[in-house]
mmCIF file of C-alpha atoms in Angstrom:
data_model
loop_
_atom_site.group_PDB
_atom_site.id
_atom_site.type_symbol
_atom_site.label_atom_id
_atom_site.label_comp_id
_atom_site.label_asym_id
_atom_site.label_seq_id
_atom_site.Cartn_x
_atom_site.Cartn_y
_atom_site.Cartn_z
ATOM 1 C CA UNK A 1 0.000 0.000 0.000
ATOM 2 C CA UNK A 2 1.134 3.701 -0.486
ATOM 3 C CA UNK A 3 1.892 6.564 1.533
ATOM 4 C CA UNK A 4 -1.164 7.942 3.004
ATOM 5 C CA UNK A 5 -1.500 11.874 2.338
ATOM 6 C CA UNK A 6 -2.595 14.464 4.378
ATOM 7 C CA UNK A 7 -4.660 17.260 3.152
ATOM 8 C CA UNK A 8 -5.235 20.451 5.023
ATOM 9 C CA UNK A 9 -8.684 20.992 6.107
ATOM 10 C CA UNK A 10 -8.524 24.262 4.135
ATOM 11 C CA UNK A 11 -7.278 22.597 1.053
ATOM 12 C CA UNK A 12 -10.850 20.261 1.454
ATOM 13 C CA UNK A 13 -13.042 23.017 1.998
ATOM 14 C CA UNK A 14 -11.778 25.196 -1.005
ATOM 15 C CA UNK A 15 -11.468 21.970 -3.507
ATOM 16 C CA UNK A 16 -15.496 21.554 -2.262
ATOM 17 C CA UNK A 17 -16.280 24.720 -3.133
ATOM 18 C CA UNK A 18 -14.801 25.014 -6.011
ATOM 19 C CA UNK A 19 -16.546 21.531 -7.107
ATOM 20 C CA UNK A 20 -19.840 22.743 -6.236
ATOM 21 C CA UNK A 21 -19.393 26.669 -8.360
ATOM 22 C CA UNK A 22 -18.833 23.956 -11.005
ATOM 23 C CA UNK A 23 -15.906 26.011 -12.781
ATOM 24 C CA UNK A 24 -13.392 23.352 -12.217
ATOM 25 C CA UNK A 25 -12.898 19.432 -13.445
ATOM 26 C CA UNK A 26 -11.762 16.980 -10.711
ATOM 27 C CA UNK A 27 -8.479 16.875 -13.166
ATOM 28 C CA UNK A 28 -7.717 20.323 -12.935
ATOM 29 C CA UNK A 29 -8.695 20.161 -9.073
ATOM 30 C CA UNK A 30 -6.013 17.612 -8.627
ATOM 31 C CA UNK A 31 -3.318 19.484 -10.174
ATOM 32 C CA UNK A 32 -3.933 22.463 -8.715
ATOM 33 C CA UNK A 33 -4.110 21.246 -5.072
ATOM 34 C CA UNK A 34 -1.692 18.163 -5.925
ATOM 35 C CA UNK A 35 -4.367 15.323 -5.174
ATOM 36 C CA UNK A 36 -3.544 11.960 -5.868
ATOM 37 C CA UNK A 37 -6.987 10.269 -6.874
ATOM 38 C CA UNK A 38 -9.918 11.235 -7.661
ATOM 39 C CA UNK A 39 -11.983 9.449 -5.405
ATOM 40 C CA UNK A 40 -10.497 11.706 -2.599
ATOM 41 C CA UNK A 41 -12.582 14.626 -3.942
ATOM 42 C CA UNK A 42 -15.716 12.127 -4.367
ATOM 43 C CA UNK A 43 -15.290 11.292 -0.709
ATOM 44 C CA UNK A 44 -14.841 14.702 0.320
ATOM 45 C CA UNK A 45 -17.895 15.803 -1.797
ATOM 46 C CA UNK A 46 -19.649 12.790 -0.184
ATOM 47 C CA UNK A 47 -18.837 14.353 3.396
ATOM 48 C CA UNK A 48 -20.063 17.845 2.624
ATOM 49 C CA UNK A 49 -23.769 16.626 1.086
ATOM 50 C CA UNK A 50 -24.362 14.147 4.293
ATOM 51 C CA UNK A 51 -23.340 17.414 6.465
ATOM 52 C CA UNK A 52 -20.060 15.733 7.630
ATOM 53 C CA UNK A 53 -17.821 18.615 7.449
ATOM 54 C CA UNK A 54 -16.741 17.647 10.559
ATOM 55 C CA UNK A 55 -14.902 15.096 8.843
ATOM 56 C CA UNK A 56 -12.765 17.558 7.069
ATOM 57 C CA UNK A 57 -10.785 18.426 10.282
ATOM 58 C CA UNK A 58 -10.249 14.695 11.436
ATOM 59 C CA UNK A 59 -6.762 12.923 11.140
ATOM 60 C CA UNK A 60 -5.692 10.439 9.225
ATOM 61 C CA UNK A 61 -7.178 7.252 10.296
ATOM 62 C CA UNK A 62 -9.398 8.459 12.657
ATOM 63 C CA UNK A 63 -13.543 7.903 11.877
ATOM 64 C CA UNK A 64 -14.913 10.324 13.950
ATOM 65 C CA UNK A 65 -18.914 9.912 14.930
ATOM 66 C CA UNK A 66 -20.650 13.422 14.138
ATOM 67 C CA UNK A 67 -20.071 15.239 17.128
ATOM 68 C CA UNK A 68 -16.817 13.412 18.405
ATOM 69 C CA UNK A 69 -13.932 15.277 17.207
ATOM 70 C CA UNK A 70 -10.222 15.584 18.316
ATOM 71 C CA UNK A 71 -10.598 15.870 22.045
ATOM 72 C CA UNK A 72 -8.617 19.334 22.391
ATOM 73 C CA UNK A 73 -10.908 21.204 20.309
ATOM 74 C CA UNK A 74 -12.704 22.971 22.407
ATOM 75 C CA UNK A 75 -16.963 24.413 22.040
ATOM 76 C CA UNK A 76 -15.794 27.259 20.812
ATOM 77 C CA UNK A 77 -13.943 25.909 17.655
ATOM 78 C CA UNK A 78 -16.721 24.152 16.893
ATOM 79 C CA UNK A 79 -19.244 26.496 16.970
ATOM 80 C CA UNK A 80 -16.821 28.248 14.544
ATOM 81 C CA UNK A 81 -16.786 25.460 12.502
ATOM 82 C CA UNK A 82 -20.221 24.861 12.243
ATOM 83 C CA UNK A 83 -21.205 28.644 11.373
ATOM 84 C CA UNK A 84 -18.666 28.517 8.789
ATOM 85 C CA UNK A 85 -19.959 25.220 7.121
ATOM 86 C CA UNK A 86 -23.697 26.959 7.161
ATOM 87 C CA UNK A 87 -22.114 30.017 5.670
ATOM 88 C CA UNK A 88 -20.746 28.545 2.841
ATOM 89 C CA UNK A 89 -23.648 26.567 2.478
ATOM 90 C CA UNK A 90 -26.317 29.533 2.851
ATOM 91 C CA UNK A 91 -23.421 30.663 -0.194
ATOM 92 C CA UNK A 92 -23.709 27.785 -2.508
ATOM 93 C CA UNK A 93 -27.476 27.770 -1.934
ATOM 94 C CA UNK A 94 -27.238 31.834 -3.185
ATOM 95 C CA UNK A 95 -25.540 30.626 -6.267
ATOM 96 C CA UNK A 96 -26.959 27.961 -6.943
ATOM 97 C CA UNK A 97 -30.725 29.720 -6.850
ATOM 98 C CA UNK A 98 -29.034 32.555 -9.183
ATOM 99 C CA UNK A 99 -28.197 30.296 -11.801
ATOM 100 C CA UNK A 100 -31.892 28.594 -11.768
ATOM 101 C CA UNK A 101 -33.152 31.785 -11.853
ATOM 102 C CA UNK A 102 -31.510 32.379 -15.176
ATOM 103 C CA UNK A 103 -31.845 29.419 -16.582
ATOM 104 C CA UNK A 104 -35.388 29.497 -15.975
ATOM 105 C CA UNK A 105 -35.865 33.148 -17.495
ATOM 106 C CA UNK A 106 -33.742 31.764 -20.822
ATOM 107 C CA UNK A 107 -36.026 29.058 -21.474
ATOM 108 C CA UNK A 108 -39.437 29.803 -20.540
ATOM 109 C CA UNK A 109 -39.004 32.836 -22.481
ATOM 110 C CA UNK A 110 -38.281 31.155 -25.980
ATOM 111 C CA UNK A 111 -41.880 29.879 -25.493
#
């Protein structure tokens, strides 16, 4: 088996993002963040839509129940945590509700 890699927590969240604008291929996420497989980025994607971003801070092999993180972080870190997952969510969700809007103006207007 190969050398396991760790990926920042930051470098997860920002490869997420950048998934879910849609502006990016897995390929060119890889090479811009130097990921090995793709299926790290499926996982990671997996995470965020079953509201584990919790996950994103764990260490390597470490499975974490929701709620159970490293022991030293403290309630305030988390709440942190949490408001910024919501955030970015409550972001996404802005986006994503822009780009129905005009997608919906383009084609029920060539009715």
């Amino acid at each position: 088996m190969g050398k396991r890699v760790h990926y920042p927590e930051e470098v997860k969240k920002k490869v997420v993002q950048l998934k879910l604008e849609g502006t990016h291929t897995n390929q060119e996420l890889m090479d811009m963040f130097g990921i090995k497989n793709k299926s790290q980025i499926k996982t990671w994607m997996r995470w965020f839509r079953n509201g584990e971003s919790h996950r994103f801070a764990q260490p390597l092999g470490k499975q974490y129940a929701y709620g159970k993180g490293p022991e030293d972080e403290n309630e305030l870190i988390k709440l942190k945590k949490k408001i910024a997952y919501y955030e970015m969510r409550e972001e996404l969700l802005g986006k994503y509700q822009e780009i129905e809007r005009k997608w919906f103006q383009k084609y029920s207007s060539k009715s």
